[in-house]
PDB file of C-alpha atoms and ligand atoms in Angstrom:
ATOM      1  CA  MET A   1      16.298   5.640 -14.820  1.00 62.00           C
ATOM      2  CA  PRO A   2      19.578   3.186 -13.462  1.00 80.00           C
ATOM      3  CA  GLN A   3      19.333   0.215 -11.648  1.00 91.00           C
ATOM      4  CA  LEU A   4      20.776  -0.365  -8.475  1.00 98.00           C
ATOM      5  CA  THR A   5      24.144  -2.372  -7.690  1.00 98.00           C
ATOM      6  CA  ILE A   6      22.844  -5.025  -4.529  1.00 98.00           C
ATOM      7  CA  LEU A   7      24.466  -5.988  -1.897  1.00 98.00           C
ATOM      8  CA  ARG A   8      24.791  -9.165  -1.158  1.00 98.00           C
ATOM      9  CA  TYR A   9      25.482 -10.750   2.965  1.00 98.00           C
ATOM     10  CA  PRO A  10      28.631 -10.880   3.977  1.00 97.00           C
ATOM     11  CA  ASP A  11      29.446  -7.401   2.699  1.00 98.00           C
ATOM     12  CA  PRO A  12      29.675  -5.667   6.145  1.00 98.00           C
ATOM     13  CA  ARG A  13      28.183  -1.910   3.985  1.00 98.00           C
ATOM     14  CA  LEU A  14      24.865  -4.607   5.034  1.00 98.00           C
ATOM     15  CA  HIS A  15      25.636  -3.570   8.879  1.00 98.00           C
ATOM     16  CA  THR A  16      26.274   0.139   8.213  1.00 99.00           C
ATOM     17  CA  VAL A  17      23.554   1.908  10.384  1.00 99.00           C
ATOM     18  CA  ALA A  18      21.294   4.503   8.510  1.00 99.00           C
ATOM     19  CA  ARG A  19      20.743   8.339   8.988  1.00 98.00           C
ATOM     20  CA  PRO A  20      17.488   9.699   9.199  1.00 98.00           C
ATOM     21  CA  VAL A  21      16.453  11.874   5.660  1.00 98.00           C
ATOM     22  CA  ALA A  22      16.712  15.350   6.210  1.00 98.00           C
ATOM     23  CA  VAL A  23      14.740  16.910   3.594  1.00 98.00           C
ATOM     24  CA  VAL A  24      12.797  14.309   0.335  1.00 98.00           C
ATOM     25  CA  ASP A  25      14.075  16.869  -2.504  1.00 98.00           C
ATOM     26  CA  GLU A  26      15.081  16.052  -6.333  1.00 98.00           C
ATOM     27  CA  ARG A  27      17.953  13.974  -4.981  1.00 98.00           C
ATOM     28  CA  ILE A  28      16.226  11.908  -2.673  1.00 98.00           C
ATOM     29  CA  ARG A  29      12.756  11.622  -4.932  1.00 98.00           C
ATOM     30  CA  ARG A  30      15.813  10.089  -8.208  1.00 98.00           C
ATOM     31  CA  LEU A  31      16.485   7.417  -5.086  1.00 98.00           C
ATOM     32  CA  VAL A  32      13.946   6.691  -4.535  1.00 98.00           C
ATOM     33  CA  ASP A  33      13.060   6.287  -8.232  1.00 98.00           C
ATOM     34  CA  ASP A  34      15.861   3.824  -8.761  1.00 98.00           C
ATOM     35  CA  MET A  35      14.968   1.582  -5.620  1.00 98.00           C
ATOM     36  CA  LEU A  36      12.047   1.088  -7.816  1.00 98.00           C
ATOM     37  CA  GLU A  37      12.926   0.180 -10.687  1.00 98.00           C
ATOM     38  CA  THR A  38      15.799  -2.080  -9.028  1.00 98.00           C
ATOM     39  CA  MET A  39      12.865  -3.668  -6.561  1.00 98.00           C
ATOM     40  CA  TYR A  40      11.384  -4.766  -9.473  1.00 98.00           C
ATOM     41  CA  ALA A  41      13.060  -5.970 -12.195  1.00 98.00           C
ATOM     42  CA  ALA A  42      14.819  -7.842  -8.651  1.00 98.00           C
ATOM     43  CA  GLU A  43      11.341  -9.221  -8.513  1.00 97.00           C
ATOM     44  CA  GLY A  44      10.948  -8.618  -4.315  1.00 98.00           C
ATOM     45  CA  VAL A  45       8.612  -7.565  -1.809  1.00 98.00           C
ATOM     46  CA  GLY A  46      10.657  -4.600  -1.045  1.00 98.00           C
ATOM     47  CA  LEU A  47      14.084  -2.892  -0.547  1.00 99.00           C
ATOM     48  CA  ALA A  48      15.540  -1.264   1.724  1.00 99.00           C
ATOM     49  CA  ALA A  49      18.739   1.637   0.714  1.00 99.00           C
ATOM     50  CA  THR A  50      20.749   0.154   2.804  1.00 99.00           C
ATOM     51  CA  GLN A  51      21.241  -3.079  -0.077  1.00 98.00           C
ATOM     52  CA  VAL A  52      21.657  -0.401  -2.286  1.00 98.00           C
ATOM     53  CA  ASP A  53      24.836   1.071  -0.313  1.00 98.00           C
ATOM     54  CA  VAL A  54      23.055   4.899   0.501  1.00 98.00           C
ATOM     55  CA  HIS A  55      23.249   4.799   4.327  1.00 98.00           C
ATOM     56  CA  GLU A  56      19.829   7.041   4.388  1.00 98.00           C
ATOM     57  CA  ARG A  57      16.408   5.570   5.667  1.00 99.00           C
ATOM     58  CA  VAL A  58      14.898   4.758   2.829  1.00 99.00           C
ATOM     59  CA  ILE A  59      12.258   2.228   1.917  1.00 99.00           C
ATOM     60  CA  VAL A  60      10.297   1.095  -0.912  1.00 99.00           C
ATOM     61  CA  MET A  61       8.233  -1.308  -1.452  1.00 98.00           C
ATOM     62  CA  ASP A  62       5.116  -2.971  -3.027  1.00 98.00           C
ATOM     63  CA  THR A  63       3.388  -6.139  -1.776  1.00 98.00           C
ATOM     64  CA  SER A  64       0.279  -5.601  -3.817  1.00 98.00           C
ATOM     65  CA  GLU A  65      -0.481  -9.069  -6.563  1.00 97.00           C
ATOM     66  CA  ALA A  66      -0.201  -6.931  -9.488  1.00 97.00           C
ATOM     67  CA  ARG A  67       2.901  -4.855  -8.380  1.00 97.00           C
ATOM     68  CA  ASP A  68       1.149  -1.570  -9.754  1.00 98.00           C
ATOM     69  CA  ARG A  69       1.506   0.507  -5.688  1.00 98.00           C
ATOM     70  CA  PRO A  70       4.545   0.909  -5.155  1.00 98.00           C
ATOM     71  CA  LEU A  71       5.040   2.370  -1.197  1.00 98.00           C
ATOM     72  CA  VAL A  72       7.682   4.864  -0.515  1.00 99.00           C
ATOM     73  CA  LEU A  73       8.531   4.990   3.041  1.00 99.00           C
ATOM     74  CA  ILE A  74      11.265   7.858   4.016  1.00 99.00           C
ATOM     75  CA  ASN A  75      11.909   7.883   8.351  1.00 99.00           C
ATOM     76  CA  PRO A  76      10.082   5.662   9.566  1.00 98.00           C
ATOM     77  CA  GLU A  77       9.443   4.954  12.452  1.00 98.00           C
ATOM     78  CA  ILE A  78       7.009   1.813  14.334  1.00 98.00           C
ATOM     79  CA  VAL A  79       4.667   3.912  17.114  1.00 98.00           C
ATOM     80  CA  ALA A  80       3.014   0.339  17.910  1.00 98.00           C
ATOM     81  CA  ARG A  81       3.340  -3.065  17.163  1.00 98.00           C
ATOM     82  CA  SER A  82       1.208  -5.566  18.641  1.00 98.00           C
ATOM     83  CA  ASP A  83       1.077  -7.890  21.426  1.00 98.00           C
ATOM     84  CA  GLU A  84       0.279 -11.184  18.686  1.00 98.00           C
ATOM     85  CA  THR A  85       3.165 -12.419  16.170  1.00 98.00           C
ATOM     86  CA  VAL A  86       3.473 -14.548  13.236  1.00 98.00           C
ATOM     87  CA  VAL A  87       5.937 -16.635  12.037  1.00 98.00           C
ATOM     88  CA  ALA A  88       6.733 -16.791   8.217  1.00 98.00           C
ATOM     89  CA  GLU A  89       8.817 -17.459   5.948  1.00 98.00           C
ATOM     90  CA  GLU A  90      11.567 -14.165   4.582  1.00 98.00           C
ATOM     91  CA  GLY A  91      13.628 -14.699   1.505  1.00 98.00           C
ATOM     92  CA  CYS A  92      16.325 -11.311   0.854  1.00 98.00           C
ATOM     93  CA  LEU A  93      17.575 -10.051  -2.371  1.00 98.00           C
ATOM     94  CA  SER A  94      20.749  -9.277  -0.996  1.00 98.00           C
ATOM     95  CA  VAL A  95      20.283 -13.288   0.596  1.00 98.00           C
ATOM     96  CA  PRO A  96      19.656 -14.766  -3.397  1.00 97.00           C
ATOM     97  CA  GLN A  97      17.771 -18.222  -2.986  1.00 96.00           C
ATOM     98  CA  ILE A  98      18.039 -18.233   0.758  1.00 98.00           C
ATOM     99  CA  TYR A  99      14.252 -18.875   2.923  1.00 98.00           C
ATOM    100  CA  ASP A 100      14.327 -19.342   6.700  1.00 98.00           C
ATOM    101  CA  ARG A 101      11.359 -19.110   9.336  1.00 98.00           C
ATOM    102  CA  VAL A 102      11.359 -15.929  11.567  1.00 98.00           C
ATOM    103  CA  GLU A 103       9.094 -14.148  14.783  1.00 98.00           C
ATOM    104  CA  ARG A 104       8.037 -11.285  13.164  1.00 98.00           C
ATOM    105  CA  ALA A 105       5.004  -8.846  15.597  1.00 98.00           C
ATOM    106  CA  ALA A 106       1.699 -10.152  13.008  1.00 98.00           C
ATOM    107  CA  ARG A 107       0.917  -6.157  13.063  1.00 98.00           C
ATOM    108  CA  VAL A 108       2.255  -2.774  12.540  1.00 98.00           C
ATOM    109  CA  THR A 109       1.639   0.662  12.615  1.00 98.00           C
ATOM    110  CA  LEU A 110       3.642   3.324  11.033  1.00 98.00           C
ATOM    111  CA  ARG A 111       5.041   6.940  11.054  1.00 98.00           C
ATOM    112  CA  ALA A 112       6.952   7.665   7.798  1.00 99.00           C
ATOM    113  CA  LEU A 113       7.172  10.623   4.966  1.00 99.00           C
ATOM    114  CA  GLY A 114       6.331   9.833   1.096  1.00 98.00           C
ATOM    115  CA  ARG A 115       7.869  10.381  -1.913  1.00 98.00           C
ATOM    116  CA  ASP A 116       6.320  14.043  -1.950  1.00 98.00           C
ATOM    117  CA  GLY A 117       7.750  14.876   2.013  1.00 98.00           C
ATOM    118  CA  ALA A 118       4.343  14.700   3.068  1.00 98.00           C
ATOM    119  CA  GLY A 119       3.846  12.884   7.009  1.00 98.00           C
ATOM    120  CA  PHE A 120       1.147   9.543   6.571  1.00 98.00           C
ATOM    121  CA  GLU A 121       0.855   6.515   9.085  1.00 98.00           C
ATOM    122  CA  LEU A 122       0.308   2.834   8.448  1.00 98.00           C
ATOM    123  CA  GLU A 123      -1.709   0.414  10.174  1.00 98.00           C
ATOM    124  CA  ALA A 124       0.754  -3.224   8.314  1.00 98.00           C
ATOM    125  CA  GLU A 125      -0.524  -6.560   8.881  1.00 98.00           C
ATOM    126  CA  SER A 126       0.179  -9.554   6.988  1.00 97.00           C
ATOM    127  CA  LEU A 127       2.945  -9.498   3.994  1.00 97.00           C
ATOM    128  CA  THR A 128       3.421  -5.795   3.954  1.00 98.00           C
ATOM    129  CA  ALA A 129       3.603  -6.362   7.880  1.00 98.00           C
ATOM    130  CA  VAL A 130       6.693  -8.313   7.307  1.00 98.00           C
ATOM    131  CA  CYS A 131       7.880  -6.959   4.663  1.00 98.00           C
ATOM    132  CA  VAL A 132       7.443  -3.179   6.943  1.00 98.00           C
ATOM    133  CA  GLN A 133       9.590  -4.905   9.711  1.00 98.00           C
ATOM    134  CA  HIS A 134      11.545  -7.485   7.031  1.00 99.00           C
ATOM    135  CA  GLU A 135      13.039  -4.015   5.562  1.00 99.00           C
ATOM    136  CA  MET A 136      13.553  -1.410   8.755  1.00 98.00           C
ATOM    137  CA  ASP A 137      15.812  -3.958  10.302  1.00 99.00           C
ATOM    138  CA  HIS A 138      17.984  -3.340   7.344  1.00 99.00           C
ATOM    139  CA  LEU A 139      17.671  -0.275   8.108  1.00 99.00           C
ATOM    140  CA  VAL A 140      20.045  -0.755  11.557  1.00 99.00           C
ATOM    141  CA  GLY A 141      22.163  -2.604  10.044  1.00 98.00           C
ATOM    142  CA  LYS A 142      20.779  -5.843  10.531  1.00 98.00           C
ATOM    143  CA  VAL A 143      20.109  -9.308   8.155  1.00 98.00           C
ATOM    144  CA  PHE A 144      17.267 -11.209   8.333  1.00 98.00           C
ATOM    145  CA  VAL A 145      19.964 -14.171   8.963  1.00 98.00           C
ATOM    146  CA  GLU A 146      20.674 -12.653  12.004  1.00 98.00           C
ATOM    147  CA  TYR A 147      17.908 -14.085  13.471  1.00 98.00           C
ATOM    148  CA  LEU A 148      18.939 -17.857  12.915  1.00 98.00           C
ATOM    149  CA  SER A 149      21.090 -20.280  14.784  1.00 98.00           C
ATOM    150  CA  ALA A 150      24.104 -19.539  14.555  1.00 98.00           C
ATOM    151  CA  PHE A 151      25.031 -22.956  12.509  1.00 98.00           C
ATOM    152  CA  LYS A 152      22.616 -21.601   9.414  1.00 98.00           C
ATOM    153  CA  ARG A 153      23.985 -18.648   9.652  1.00 98.00           C
ATOM    154  CA  ASP A 154      27.546 -19.694   9.496  1.00 98.00           C
ATOM    155  CA  ARG A 155      25.680 -22.781   5.984  1.00 98.00           C
ATOM    156  CA  ILE A 156      24.897 -19.346   4.228  1.00 98.00           C
ATOM    157  CA  ARG A 157      28.140 -17.578   4.870  1.00 98.00           C
ATOM    158  CA  SER A 158      30.250 -20.545   3.236  1.00 98.00           C
ATOM    159  CA  LYS A 159      26.984 -20.533   1.003  1.00 98.00           C
ATOM    160  CA  MET A 160      27.112 -17.307   0.256  1.00 98.00           C
ATOM    161  CA  LEU A 161      30.892 -17.227  -0.372  1.00 97.00           C
ATOM    162  CA  LYS A 162      31.158 -20.005  -2.367  1.00 97.00           C
ATOM    163  CA  ARG A 163      29.051 -18.331  -4.546  1.00 96.00           C
ATOM    164  CA  SER A 164      30.519 -15.210  -4.947  1.00 95.00           C
ATOM    165  CA  ARG A 165      33.984 -17.152  -5.769  1.00 96.00           C
ATOM    166  CA  GLU A 166      32.406 -18.845  -8.796  1.00 95.00           C
ATOM    167  CA  GLU A 167      30.820 -15.696  -9.756  1.00 93.00           C
ATOM    168  CA  GLN A 168      34.012 -14.630  -9.617  1.00 92.00           C
ATOM    169  CA  ARG A 169      35.645 -17.662 -11.983  1.00 94.00           C
ATOM    170  CA  ARG A 170      33.292 -17.231 -14.734  1.00 92.00           C
ATOM    171  CA  ALA A 171      33.665 -13.839 -15.273  1.00 85.00           C
TER     172      ALA A 171
HETATM  173  O1  GNR B 201      12.012  -9.971  -1.659  1.00 95.50           O
HETATM  174  C1  GNR B 201      11.311 -10.104  -0.305  1.00 95.50           C
HETATM  175  N1  GNR B 201      10.683 -11.308  -0.181  1.00 95.50           N
HETATM  176  C2  GNR B 201       9.737 -11.357   1.765  1.00 95.50           C
HETATM  177  C3  GNR B 201       9.456 -12.345   1.915  1.00 95.50           C
HETATM  178  C4  GNR B 201       9.193 -12.118   2.937  1.00 95.50           C
HETATM  179  C5  GNR B 201      10.032 -11.106   3.867  1.00 95.50           C
HETATM  180  C6  GNR B 201      10.402 -10.402   3.595  1.00 95.50           C
HETATM  181  C7  GNR B 201      10.579 -10.097   2.101  1.00 95.50           C
HETATM  182  S1  GNR B 201      11.748  -8.774   1.641  1.00 95.50           S
HETATM  183  C8  GNR B 201      12.616  -9.137   0.764  1.00 95.50           C
HETATM  184  C9  GNR B 201      13.163  -7.856  -0.953  1.00 95.50           C
HETATM  185  C10 GNR B 201      13.569  -7.595   0.477  1.00 95.50           C
HETATM  186  O2  GNR B 201      15.257  -8.184  -0.234  1.00 95.50           O
HETATM  187  N2  GNR B 201      14.280  -6.465   1.644  1.00 95.50           N
HETATM  188  O3  GNR B 201      14.977  -6.429   2.165  1.00 95.50           O
HETATM  189 NI1   NI B 202      16.434  -8.267   2.675  1.00 95.50          NI
END
C-alpha cells in the first residue's frame, strides 16, 4: 500500500472544501487504507483526505495508546456538541513542529459511515473529541492555525515557507 504525500501549510489546496462520498466502493476503501498507512507512518492521531489532496469527506483516526484502534469516518456530521469547552494543545501533520492551544467543544456526538459503508453514531470526548473537530475542520478547508491570532499565523506561515525553501535548497 503506498503512502501518500501530506500537503504542508500554507499550501492553498488545504483550503479546498471536500464533497461528500457518493458510494463507499473499492476506490474509497483503498483511499482509507492508504490514509491509515500514511497516518501511522507519520505518527499522527488523525488524517483528513484534504491533507493528501483528495477532496472528499474521509477521515482516519487512532487515538488509542497502543495505536491499534483505527477509526474511519466517511461523510461525518456532528449532531450534538457540549456547551462545555476545553482548551488543548494541538498540532497538525500539515504544520509540522508547530503546537498551540485551541478551544473546542469538550464532547461531540457524530454520525458517519465506516469503511464498510454502514452508518454509526459515536460519542467522543477528550482527545478523540478534539481530534474529530480538528479533522472535520480540514474537510471544510480550515487549518488549526486559523484559530490563532493573525500575528502568530503570519509567523507560522513565514517559518513554514523558510523551512520549505531550505528543503528545496538541500534537495
Ligand atoms: O497528530 C495529530 N495530533 C493532534 C494533536 C492534538 C489535536 C489534534 C491533532 S490531529 C494531528 C494529525 C493531523 O494533522 N490531523 O489532521
Ligand atoms: Ni491536521
